[in-house]
Coordinates of C-alpha atoms and ligand atoms in Angstrom, one line a residue:
X540 CA 22.8 1.7 -19.4
X541 CA 22.6 -1.0 -16.7
X542 CA 21.7 -0.6 -13.0
X543 CA 23.6 -1.6 -10.5
X544 CA 23.2 -2.5 -7.2
X545 CA 24.6 -0.2 -4.4
X546 CA 25.3 -1.3 -0.6
X547 CA 27.2 1.7 0.4
X548 CA 24.2 4.7 1.9
X549 CA 27.1 7.7 1.9
X550 CA 26.3 9.3 -0.9
X551 CA 22.3 9.1 -0.3
X552 CA 22.9 10.3 2.8
X553 CA 24.5 13.3 1.6
X554 CA 21.5 13.7 -0.6
X555 CA 18.8 13.8 1.8
X556 CA 20.8 17.3 3.5
X557 CA 20.2 18.6 6.8
X558 CA 18.0 21.0 9.3
X559 CA 15.3 19.8 10.0
X560 CA 14.0 17.2 12.2
X561 CA 11.9 15.2 9.4
X562 CA 15.5 14.6 7.9
X563 CA 17.0 13.7 10.8
X564 CA 14.3 11.1 11.5
X565 CA 14.9 9.5 7.9
X566 CA 19.0 9.7 7.7
X567 CA 18.7 8.0 11.2
X568 CA 17.0 4.9 9.4
X569 CA 18.6 4.6 7.0
X570 CA 21.8 4.4 8.8
X571 CA 20.1 2.0 11.2
X572 CA 18.6 0.2 8.7
X573 CA 21.9 -0.2 6.0
X574 CA 23.3 -3.1 7.0
X575 CA 19.9 -5.7 6.4
X576 CA 19.6 -3.3 2.9
X577 CA 23.1 -4.8 1.8
X578 CA 22.0 -7.5 2.6
X579 CA 19.1 -7.9 0.6
X580 CA 21.1 -6.4 -2.3
X581 CA 23.4 -8.8 -2.7
X582 CA 20.4 -11.7 -2.3
X583 CA 18.3 -10.2 -5.2
X584 CA 21.3 -9.4 -6.9
X585 CA 21.7 -13.3 -6.5
X586 CA 18.5 -14.1 -7.3
X587 CA 17.8 -11.4 -10.7
X588 CA 21.3 -13.7 -12.4
X589 CA 22.3 -11.0 -14.2
X590 CA 19.4 -10.0 -15.8
X591 CA 18.8 -6.1 -17.6
X592 CA 18.0 -3.5 -15.4
X593 CA 17.9 -0.2 -17.0
X594 CA 19.3 2.7 -14.6
X595 CA 16.3 5.3 -14.7
X596 CA 16.9 8.9 -13.9
X597 CA 15.0 9.1 -10.8
X598 CA 13.2 12.6 -9.2
X599 CA 11.9 12.2 -5.9
X600 CA 9.8 15.2 -4.9
X601 CA 8.6 14.8 -1.5
X602 CA 5.5 17.5 -1.4
X603 CA 5.0 17.2 2.3
X604 CA 7.9 17.9 3.9
X605 CA 8.0 20.8 1.5
X606 CA 7.7 24.4 3.2
X607 CA 5.3 25.2 0.5
X608 CA 3.3 22.8 2.1
X609 CA 3.4 24.1 5.4
X610 CA 5.7 21.4 6.3
X611 CA 2.9 20.9 9.0
X612 CA 5.4 17.3 9.5
X613 CA 8.8 18.3 10.6
X614 CA 8.4 20.3 14.5
X615 CA 5.6 17.1 14.8
X616 CA 8.6 14.4 14.8
X617 CA 9.6 14.9 17.9
X618 CA 6.0 14.5 19.2
X619 CA 4.7 11.8 17.5
X620 CA 3.3 13.2 14.7
X621 CA 3.0 10.6 12.1
X622 CA 6.1 9.1 11.4
X623 CA 4.3 6.5 9.2
X624 CA 4.5 9.0 6.2
X625 CA 8.7 9.5 6.8
X626 CA 9.4 5.7 8.0
X627 CA 7.7 5.2 4.0
X628 CA 9.6 7.9 2.2
X629 CA 13.0 6.7 3.8
X630 CA 12.5 3.6 2.7
X631 CA 11.4 4.6 -0.9
X632 CA 14.7 6.2 -1.2
X633 CA 16.9 3.9 -0.2
X634 CA 15.2 1.1 -2.5
X635 CA 15.5 3.4 -5.7
X636 CA 19.2 4.4 -4.2
X637 CA 20.1 0.3 -3.9
X638 CA 18.8 -0.7 -7.3
X639 CA 20.8 1.8 -8.7
X640 CA 19.1 4.6 -10.2
X641 CA 20.1 7.7 -10.8
X642 CA 18.4 10.0 -8.0
X643 CA 17.6 13.5 -7.5
X644 CA 15.8 14.3 -3.8
X645 CA 13.5 17.5 -3.8
X646 CA 12.1 19.1 -1.1
X647 CA 10.7 22.5 -2.1
X648 CA 9.3 23.8 -5.1
X649 CA 12.0 25.8 -5.7
X650 CA 14.2 22.7 -6.3
X651 CA 11.2 20.8 -8.6
X652 CA 11.5 23.9 -10.9
X653 CA 14.7 23.6 -10.5
X654 CA 15.5 19.8 -11.1
X655 CA 12.2 20.5 -14.1
X656 CA 14.4 23.2 -15.5
X657 CA 11.1 25.8 -15.3
X658 CA 11.9 29.3 -14.2
X659 CA 12.0 30.1 -11.0
X660 CA 9.0 32.9 -9.5
X661 CA 6.5 32.5 -12.9
X662 CA 3.7 31.9 -11.4
X663 CA 2.3 28.9 -13.4
X664 CA 5.0 29.2 -16.0
X665 CA 3.9 25.9 -18.4
X666 CA 6.2 22.8 -18.2
X667 CA 7.1 22.8 -21.8
X668 CA 10.5 20.5 -23.6
X669 CA 11.1 17.2 -22.8
X670 CA 10.6 15.7 -19.1
X671 CA 15.0 15.3 -17.9
X672 CA 13.2 12.3 -15.5
X673 CA 12.2 8.7 -16.6
X674 CA 10.3 8.6 -13.3
X675 CA 8.8 11.1 -10.8
X676 CA 8.1 10.3 -7.4
X677 CA 5.4 12.2 -5.2
X678 CA 2.5 12.5 -3.3
X679 CA -0.7 14.2 -3.0
X680 CA 1.1 17.9 -2.0
X681 CA 3.8 17.7 -4.6
X682 CA 0.3 17.0 -7.7
X683 CA -0.7 20.0 -5.8
X684 CA 2.3 22.0 -6.6
X685 CA 3.2 20.6 -9.6
X686 CA 0.0 22.1 -11.1
X687 CA -0.2 25.5 -9.6
X688 CA 3.6 26.3 -10.0
X689 CA 4.4 24.7 -13.5
X690 CA 1.3 24.8 -14.7
X691 CA 1.0 21.0 -15.0
X692 CA -2.7 20.3 -17.0
X693 CA -2.7 17.1 -15.4
X694 CA -6.0 16.2 -17.9
X695 CA -3.3 15.9 -21.2
X696 CA 0.1 16.4 -19.9
X697 CA 2.9 14.2 -21.5
X698 CA 4.6 14.4 -18.8
X699 CA 1.4 12.5 -16.0
X700 CA 2.2 8.9 -17.0
X701 CA 5.7 9.5 -15.7
X702 CA 4.7 10.1 -11.9
X703 CA 3.9 7.5 -9.1
X704 CA 1.9 9.3 -6.7
X705 CA 2.7 7.6 -2.6
X706 CA -0.8 7.8 -1.3
X707 CA -1.2 5.9 2.0
X708 CA -4.4 4.5 2.1
X709 CA -5.5 4.8 -2.1
X710 CA -7.6 5.5 -4.1
X711 CA -10.3 3.8 -6.3
X712 CA -10.7 4.4 -10.3
X713 CA -14.7 5.8 -9.2
X714 CA -12.9 8.7 -6.9
X715 CA -9.7 9.8 -9.6
X716 CA -11.9 9.5 -12.5
X717 CA -12.6 13.8 -12.6
X718 CA -15.8 14.0 -14.8
X719 CA -17.3 10.3 -14.0
X720 CA -16.4 11.8 -9.6
X721 CA -18.1 14.6 -10.0
X722 CA -21.4 13.3 -11.8
X723 CA -22.1 10.3 -9.0
X724 CA -20.9 11.9 -6.3
X725 CA -17.6 10.2 -5.9
X726 CA -16.2 13.4 -3.9
X727 CA -12.6 13.9 -2.4
X728 CA -10.7 15.9 -0.6
X729 CA -7.8 15.0 -3.0
X730 CA -8.8 16.1 -6.4
X731 CA -9.5 14.1 -9.1
X732 CA -6.6 13.9 -10.9
X733 CA -7.6 11.2 -14.0
X734 CA -4.2 9.1 -13.7
X735 CA -4.3 5.5 -14.4
X736 CA -4.9 4.1 -10.4
X737 CA -1.5 2.0 -10.6
X738 CA 0.6 5.2 -10.4
X739 CA -1.2 5.9 -6.6
X740 CA 1.6 3.3 -4.1
X741 CA -0.1 2.6 -0.9
X742 CA 1.7 1.8 2.0
X743 CA -0.1 -1.5 2.6
X744 CA -1.6 -4.0 0.2
X745 CA -4.7 -2.2 0.0
X746 CA -7.1 -2.5 -3.5
X747 CA -4.8 -4.3 -6.1
X748 CA -6.5 -1.3 -8.4
X749 CA -3.1 0.8 -6.7
X750 CA 0.3 -0.9 -7.0
X751 CA 1.6 -1.8 -3.6
X752 CA 4.8 0.4 -2.7
X753 CA 4.9 -0.2 1.9
X754 CA 8.2 0.0 4.0
X755 CA 10.5 -2.5 5.6
X756 CA 10.5 -3.7 9.2
X757 CA 13.2 -5.4 11.2
X758 CA 14.5 -8.4 10.2
X759 CA 16.2 -10.7 12.8
X760 CA 18.8 -13.7 12.2
X761 CA 18.3 -16.6 13.7
X762 CA 20.4 -16.3 16.7
X763 CA 18.9 -12.6 17.8
X764 CA 15.8 -14.6 17.4
X765 CA 16.7 -17.4 19.8
X766 CA 17.8 -15.0 22.3
X767 CA 14.2 -12.8 21.8
X768 CA 12.0 -15.8 22.8
X769 CA 14.5 -16.1 25.6
X770 CA 14.1 -12.8 26.9
X771 CA 10.7 -12.4 27.1
X772 CA 8.6 -11.4 29.6
X773 CA 5.1 -13.0 29.5
X774 CA 3.7 -10.2 31.6
X775 CA 4.4 -7.0 29.5
X776 CA 2.1 -4.9 27.5
X777 CA 3.2 -2.5 24.9
X778 CA 0.6 0.4 24.2
X779 CA 0.0 1.3 20.6
X780 CA -0.4 5.4 20.4
X781 CA 2.2 7.0 20.3
X782 CA 0.1 10.6 20.7
X783 CA -2.0 11.5 24.3
X784 CA -5.2 11.9 22.4
X785 CA -5.1 8.2 20.7
X786 CA -5.3 7.4 24.7
X787 CA -8.7 9.4 24.9
X788 CA -12.5 7.6 25.5
X789 CA -13.1 4.5 26.8
X790 CA -10.0 3.2 27.3
X791 CA -10.1 3.2 30.1
X792 CA -11.7 0.0 30.8
X793 CA -9.6 -1.7 28.8
X794 CA -6.2 -1.0 30.5
X795 CA -7.8 -1.8 33.4
X796 CA -8.5 -5.1 32.9
X797 CA -4.9 -5.4 30.1
X798 CA -3.6 -4.2 34.0
X799 CA -5.0 -7.0 36.3
X800 CA -2.4 -9.3 34.3
X801 CA -0.1 -7.1 32.7
X802 CA 2.8 -4.9 33.5
X803 CA 1.5 -1.6 30.5
X804 CA 4.0 0.0 28.9
X805 CA 3.4 3.4 26.9
X806 CA 5.5 5.6 24.5
X807 CA 3.3 8.9 24.7
X808 CA 4.4 11.9 23.7
X809 CA 5.0 14.5 26.5
X810 CA 6.1 18.0 27.0
X811 CA 7.2 18.4 31.2
X812 CA 4.4 16.3 32.5
X813 CA 2.4 13.6 32.3
X814 CA -0.1 13.6 29.6
X815 CA -3.3 13.3 31.8
X816 CA -4.9 10.6 29.2
X817 CA -2.7 7.9 30.4
X818 CA -3.4 6.2 33.7
X819 CA -0.9 6.5 36.8
X820 CA -0.3 2.4 35.8
X821 CA 1.1 3.2 32.7
X822 CA 5.1 3.2 32.9
X823 CA 5.1 5.9 30.1
X824 CA 8.7 6.1 28.0
X825 CA 7.6 8.7 26.3
X826 CA 8.3 9.6 22.3
X827 CA 11.0 7.1 21.6
X828 CA 13.6 7.3 19.2
X829 CA 13.0 3.9 17.2
X830 CA 16.0 1.8 18.3
X831 CA 14.8 1.8 21.6
X832 CA 10.9 1.6 20.1
X833 CA 12.6 -1.7 18.9
X834 CA 15.0 -2.9 22.4
X835 CA 11.2 -2.1 24.4
X836 CA 9.3 -4.6 21.9
X837 CA 11.9 -7.2 21.9
X838 CA 11.0 -7.2 25.8
X839 CA 7.2 -7.2 25.6
X840 CA 4.7 -10.0 24.7
X841 CA 1.6 -7.8 23.8
X842 CA 1.5 -5.2 21.3
X843 CA -2.3 -3.3 22.0
X844 CA -4.0 -1.7 20.0
X845 CA -7.2 0.9 20.7
X846 CA -8.5 0.9 17.7
X847 CA -6.0 4.1 16.3
X848 CA -4.1 5.0 14.4
X849 CA -4.8 2.9 11.2
X850 CA -2.7 0.7 9.7
X851 CA 0.5 2.0 10.9
X852 CA 3.9 0.8 10.3
X853 CA 4.2 0.0 14.1
X854 CA 2.2 -3.6 14.4
X855 CA 4.5 -4.9 12.2
X856 CA 7.7 -3.5 14.1
X857 CA 5.8 -5.3 16.8
X858 CA 5.0 -8.7 15.1
X859 CA 8.8 -9.1 13.6
X860 CA 10.3 -8.5 17.6
X861 CA 8.0 -11.0 18.3
X862 CA 5.2 -9.6 20.3
X863 CA 1.4 -10.6 19.9
X864 CA 0.0 -7.6 18.1
X865 CA -4.1 -7.5 19.7
X866 CA -6.3 -5.3 18.1
X867 CA -10.3 -3.7 18.0
X868 CA -12.3 -5.8 15.4
X869 CA -14.7 -3.3 13.8
X870 CA -18.4 -4.1 13.2
X871 CA -20.3 -2.6 11.3
X872 CA -16.5 -2.1 9.5
X873 CA -14.4 1.7 9.5
X874 CA -15.3 3.3 6.2
X875 CA -15.8 7.1 4.8
X876 CA -19.4 6.1 5.3
X877 CA -19.6 6.3 8.9
X878 CA -15.3 7.2 10.4
X879 CA -14.5 10.5 10.2
X880 CA -10.9 10.1 9.8
X881 CA -11.9 8.4 6.4
X882 CA -14.8 10.8 5.2
X883 CA -13.2 12.3 2.0
X884 CA -10.6 10.4 1.6
X885 CA -11.1 8.2 -2.0
X886 CA -11.7 5.6 -1.2
X887 CA -14.7 3.1 -0.3
X888 CA -12.4 0.6 0.8
X889 CA -14.0 -1.1 4.7
X890 CA -11.8 -1.0 6.9
X891 CA -12.9 -4.4 9.3
X892 CA -10.3 -4.0 12.7
X893 CA -7.3 -1.3 13.5
X894 CA -4.9 -2.8 10.8
X895 CA -6.8 -4.8 8.3
X896 CA -3.7 -6.5 6.4
X897 CA -1.9 -7.9 10.3
X898 CA -5.4 -9.4 10.1
X899 CA -5.9 -10.7 7.1
X900 CA -2.4 -11.3 5.4
X901 CA -1.1 -12.3 9.0
X902 CA -3.5 -13.7 11.6
X903 CA -3.1 -15.6 14.4
X904 CA -1.4 -16.6 16.2
X905 CA 0.6 -13.3 15.5
X906 CA -1.9 -11.0 15.5
X907 CA -5.3 -11.9 17.0
X908 CA -8.6 -8.8 16.0
X909 CA -10.8 -9.3 18.6
X910 CA -14.2 -7.8 19.6
X911 CA -13.4 -5.4 22.3
X912 CA -17.1 -4.6 23.8
X913 CA -17.2 -8.4 24.9
X914 CA -15.2 -8.6 27.9
X915 CA -14.5 -11.2 28.2
X916 CA -13.5 -12.3 24.7
X917 CA -10.5 -9.4 25.9
X918 CA -9.8 -11.2 29.2
X919 CA -9.9 -14.7 27.4
X920 CA -7.5 -13.3 24.6
X921 CA -4.7 -11.2 26.8
X922 CA -4.7 -14.9 28.9
X923 CA -4.1 -16.7 25.6
X924 CA -1.3 -14.5 24.5
X925 CA 0.6 -14.9 27.7
X926 CA 1.1 -18.5 27.0
X927 CA 1.3 -18.6 23.8
X928 CA 4.6 -18.8 22.2
X929 CA 5.2 -16.8 18.7
X930 CA 8.7 -16.6 16.6
X931 CA 9.3 -13.1 16.0
X932 CA 7.7 -12.9 12.2
X933 CA 8.2 -10.6 9.2
X934 CA 6.3 -11.1 5.8
X935 CA 8.8 -11.4 3.1
X936 CA 6.8 -8.4 1.1
X937 CA 8.8 -5.9 3.6
X938 CA 11.8 -7.2 4.2
X939 CA 14.6 -5.2 2.4
X940 CA 15.2 -8.0 -0.5
X941 CA 11.0 -8.2 -0.5
X942 CA 10.9 -4.0 -1.1
X943 CA 13.8 -4.1 -3.6
X944 CA 12.5 -7.0 -6.1
X945 CA 9.0 -5.3 -5.6
X946 CA 10.6 -1.8 -6.8
X947 CA 12.4 -3.4 -9.6
X948 CA 10.1 -5.5 -11.2
X949 CA 7.5 -1.9 -11.0
X950 CA 10.6 0.0 -12.7
X951 CA 11.4 -1.9 -15.3
X952 CA 7.9 -3.3 -16.3
X953 CA 5.2 -0.5 -15.5
X954 CA 4.8 2.0 -18.2
X955 CA 1.8 3.9 -18.1
X956 CA 3.0 5.9 -20.9
X957 CA 3.0 3.7 -24.3
X958 CA -0.1 2.8 -25.7
X959 CA -1.3 -0.3 -24.5
X960 CA -1.5 -2.8 -27.8
X961 CA -5.5 -3.2 -28.6
X962 CA -7.6 -6.6 -27.6
X963 CA -8.8 -8.3 -29.5
X964 CA -6.1 -7.1 -31.6
X965 CA -7.3 -5.6 -35.0
X966 CA -5.9 -7.7 -37.0
X967 CA -6.1 -10.8 -35.9
X968 CA -7.7 -13.2 -38.4
X969 CA -8.6 -16.2 -35.6
X970 CA -11.5 -14.6 -33.3
X971 CA -10.7 -14.5 -29.6
X972 CA -12.6 -17.4 -28.4
X973 CA -12.4 -18.6 -24.5
X974 CA -12.7 -22.1 -23.6
X975 CA -16.4 -22.1 -22.6
X976 CA -17.2 -23.4 -18.9
X977 CA -19.3 -24.9 -17.0
X978 CA -20.9 -21.5 -15.8
X979 CA -20.7 -18.3 -14.7
X980 CA -19.1 -19.4 -10.8
X981 CA -15.9 -21.2 -12.3
X982 CA -12.3 -20.1 -13.1
X983 CA -11.2 -20.5 -16.3
X984 CA -7.8 -20.6 -18.0
X985 CA -7.4 -18.9 -21.5
X986 CA -4.0 -19.4 -23.2
X987 CA -3.3 -16.9 -25.6
X988 CA -3.4 -18.5 -28.6
X989 CA -7.1 -19.2 -28.4
X990 CA -7.7 -15.5 -27.3
X991 CA -5.6 -14.3 -30.8
X992 CA -2.9 -12.8 -28.9
X993 CA -0.3 -11.6 -30.9
X994 CA 2.9 -11.6 -28.8
X995 CA 4.7 -10.2 -31.3
X996 CA 2.2 -7.4 -31.8
X997 CA 4.4 -4.4 -31.9
X998 CA 3.1 -2.6 -28.5
X999 CA 5.4 -3.3 -25.0
X1000 CA 3.8 -7.0 -23.9
X1001 CA 1.1 -7.1 -21.1
X1002 CA 3.1 -7.0 -17.6
X1003 CA 1.9 -9.0 -15.7
X1004 CA 1.5 -11.2 -18.6
X1005 CA -1.2 -12.7 -19.8
X1006 CA -0.5 -16.2 -19.2
X1007 CA -1.6 -15.1 -15.4
X1008 CA -4.3 -14.4 -15.6
X1009 CA -8.3 -16.5 -14.4
X1010 CA -11.2 -15.0 -15.5
X1011 CA -13.8 -15.2 -12.7
X1012 CA -16.8 -13.8 -11.8
X1013 CA -17.7 -12.4 -8.6
X1014 CA -21.2 -13.0 -6.8
X1015 CA -24.3 -9.9 -6.9
X1016 CA -23.0 -7.3 -4.7
X1017 CA -19.2 -8.8 -4.6
X1018 CA -16.4 -6.8 -5.9
X1019 CA -13.4 -8.6 -7.1
X1020 CA -11.3 -7.2 -5.6
X1021 CA -13.2 -10.4 -2.7
X1022 CA -13.6 -12.6 -5.8
X1023 CA -10.5 -13.4 -6.2
X1024 CA -9.3 -13.2 -3.0
X1025 CA -11.8 -15.9 -2.4
X1026 CA -10.3 -17.7 -4.8
X1027 CA -6.9 -17.4 -3.4
X1028 CA -6.0 -14.9 -6.3
X1029 CA -5.2 -11.4 -6.9
X1030 CA -7.8 -9.4 -8.7
X1031 CA -5.5 -7.0 -11.3
X1032 CA -6.2 -4.6 -13.0
X1033 CA -3.6 -4.4 -15.6
X1034 CA -6.0 -7.6 -17.1
X1035 CA -9.2 -6.1 -17.6
X1036 CA -8.8 -5.0 -21.1
X1037 CA -8.6 -9.1 -21.8
X1038 CA -12.0 -9.7 -20.2
X1039 CA -13.7 -7.0 -21.0
X1040 CA -15.6 -8.4 -24.2
X1041 CA -18.2 -10.5 -25.4
X1042 CA -16.3 -13.6 -25.8
X1043 CA -15.4 -13.5 -21.7
X1044 CA -18.7 -13.2 -21.2
X1045 CA -19.7 -16.7 -23.3
X1046 CA -16.9 -18.8 -22.4
X1047 CA -18.6 -18.3 -18.5
X1048 CA -22.0 -19.2 -20.0
X1049 CA -23.0 -15.9 -20.0
X1050 CA -26.9 -15.1 -20.9
X1051 CA -26.9 -11.7 -22.5
X1052 CA -30.6 -10.3 -24.0
X1053 CA -28.1 -7.0 -24.7
X1054 CA -24.3 -6.2 -24.4
X1055 CA -23.8 -2.5 -24.0
X1056 CA -21.0 -0.5 -23.3
X1057 CA -20.7 2.1 -20.7
X1058 CA -19.0 4.2 -18.2
X1059 CA -19.6 2.6 -14.8
X1060 CA -16.7 1.3 -13.1
X1061 CA -18.6 -1.6 -11.9
X1062 CA -18.3 -3.0 -15.8
X1063 CA -17.5 -5.6 -16.9
X1064 CA -20.0 -7.3 -15.5
X1065 CA -23.7 -9.0 -15.8
X1066 CA -26.8 -9.5 -14.3
X1067 CA -28.4 -12.7 -14.1
X1068 CA -32.0 -11.7 -13.7
X1069 CA -32.2 -9.6 -16.4
X1070 CA -30.1 -10.8 -19.1
X1071 CA -28.0 -7.5 -18.8
X1072 CA -24.7 -6.9 -20.0
X1073 CA -22.3 -4.3 -19.6
X1074 CA -18.4 -3.7 -21.1
X1075 CA -16.0 -1.0 -20.0
X1076 CA -16.2 1.9 -22.2
X1077 CA -13.6 3.7 -21.1
X1078 CA -9.9 1.3 -19.5
X1079 CA -9.6 4.9 -16.8
X1080 CA -12.8 2.9 -15.3
X1081 CA -11.8 -0.5 -14.6
X1082 CA -11.6 -1.4 -11.0
X1083 CA -11.0 -3.8 -9.0
X1084 CA -12.8 -2.2 -6.1
X1085 CA -16.3 -2.0 -7.6
X1086 CA -19.4 -3.4 -7.3
X1087 CA -22.7 -3.2 -7.2
X1088 CA -25.5 -5.3 -5.7
X1089 CA -27.8 -5.5 -8.9
X1090 CA -24.4 -7.0 -10.6
X1091 CA -22.0 -10.2 -11.0
X1092 CA -18.8 -8.6 -12.0
X1093 CA -16.4 -9.9 -14.9
X1094 CA -13.0 -10.7 -12.9
X1095 CA -9.7 -10.9 -13.9
X1096 CA -7.7 -12.8 -11.1
X1097 CA -4.1 -13.9 -11.4
X1098 CA -1.6 -15.9 -8.7
X1099 CA 0.8 -14.4 -6.7
X1100 CA 4.0 -14.9 -5.3
X1101 CA 4.6 -16.8 -1.6
X1102 CA 4.7 -13.7 0.8
X1103 CA 4.9 -10.8 -2.7
X1104 CA 1.4 -10.4 -3.4
X1105 CA 2.0 -7.3 -5.5
X1106 CA 4.0 -9.9 -8.0
X1107 CA 2.5 -12.8 -10.0
X1108 CA 4.4 -16.4 -10.7
X1109 CA 6.4 -15.2 -14.1
X1110 CA 6.4 -11.4 -13.1
X1111 CA 10.1 -10.9 -12.0
Ligands
LIG2569 N1 7.8 5.2 16.7 C1 9.0 5.4 17.1 N2 9.2 6.0 18.4 C2 8.2 5.2 19.1 C3 6.4 5.3 18.8 C4 7.2 4.7 16.8 O1 10.1 5.3 16.6 O2 7.9 6.1 20.2 C5 7.9 4.6 14.9 C6 7.3 3.1 14.6 O3 8.7 2.5 14.8 C7 7.0 3.6 13.7 C8 6.9 5.5 13.6 O4 6.9 5.5 15.0 O5 7.7 3.2 12.8 C9 4.9 5.1 13.0 O6 4.5 4.5 14.0 P1 2.5 4.1 14.2 O7 2.7 3.0 13.9 O8 2.2 4.6 15.0 O9 2.8 5.0 13.0 P2 1.7 6.7 12.3 O10 0.6 6.7 12.6 O11 2.9 7.4 12.5 O12 1.6 6.4 10.3

């Protein structure tokens, strides 16, 4: 049946339940943001103009909040534990509810078994019979529980294609593929689930190999913006870091410098005494309820990060409330190779600052990324911030409407269960042909008829549509994430299958002495020097993130909507 937008959250609030601090935190957030979700629903409804939206049966199993995974977070909510996850789950639940889907929420293994129709207490009773849901949103903990308690063999089970894994930092194809990861040293602490990596959904658009789920932040109307700008205190700074441990190690110097110019505020959790890590000149408010933190940010001019935590929601909230976010540049970048925090995480991503999204997608004047070891640079950044006027700013993709639009598009179009139409089509009489270009560094625009693509093939059409594809060759040692970005495009893993062929190589005028198909996460790619070309043998390994100094990659890039990097222009 047709899904109808909901603007009333009361039934969702009832569903979430009570009794734990984590649940109260999420419900407070839902209530506080309810009006802005309501407005967003009306706007998206108007924008989609009666388009048919199928109502889906959706199970949300929040693995990290279950007793079985130790529920390490609930007790920490009051102490400044990772609230970012809680923020995101609250927003996911709200988005699914507002979009009008049929929602079930599980926060224990028992509930999970109940919803999936698995008899409880039977150990690893295998899941049989049809799945009563179209979609299951969970996390890595939830995956582990489904495997352990339901004997879900993730390699072959039909259920797997319905799962979406909420995964803050993302999982790249080389780490997700069990056999490949084991053979080639892409070890991770998170297991190898052999999913299509677009089934992992991240907090920020890290690598397009994953889907970008995101969360929302405060939205202000023009009156509010004006009043915030009038009431800004140019000499007021708030420090990013709600746990005392985040203030340790060499932060004194920066804080001293900062204090020379500004009044420094903190929201560091404490029990009875002031945490010794926090200098006496800092006005510490203790961990604040979210709405009080927003009030503090509305008055402050500067929100300052000291390098940890990485990539949380708080900087976006600060920028949305008219602060300038100042953060350290990481040189060399932090990654799983050189930093404890990322070690064992299933990604090779190089993190160039505390919050790369703020750095790359927002930038000046809202964000300043500087070398903190250069005291002159640090000093002049603070002085510049004090005299710069900025308006509150929130990227569209972090508004309620933006999140609803994106989640709507994923739900209606992403399909990891149906077999993909073969490409080039087996029965096509026309030979696939790319227009021949002037050389490998140029973008080519194929059209679907030249590709011999039969739009009326029985398999579902490609999403994003083939019309959004722009083929591009990367430089040696460059990933497709970067190559597409340089051309103001986005790598689109769903379109790899269209460029994984000899015709694409020919279209780029690549000279190949041999063309081999291999299981290698940098393929399709070619080496100019050795005149070698490689195609991808295992679709699970199509990777935007993959790179090798020996190869230039064939990259399927696409356009994107303004302020909504997850969606191409014709993707709605
Ligand atoms: N937060 C809060 N009170 C505070 C400090 C932070 O409610 O005193 C909230 C903040 O609004 C944000 C969330 O905690 O939405 C997560 O903050 P952070 O960016 O530090 O991310 P995390 O490290 O928890 O992922």
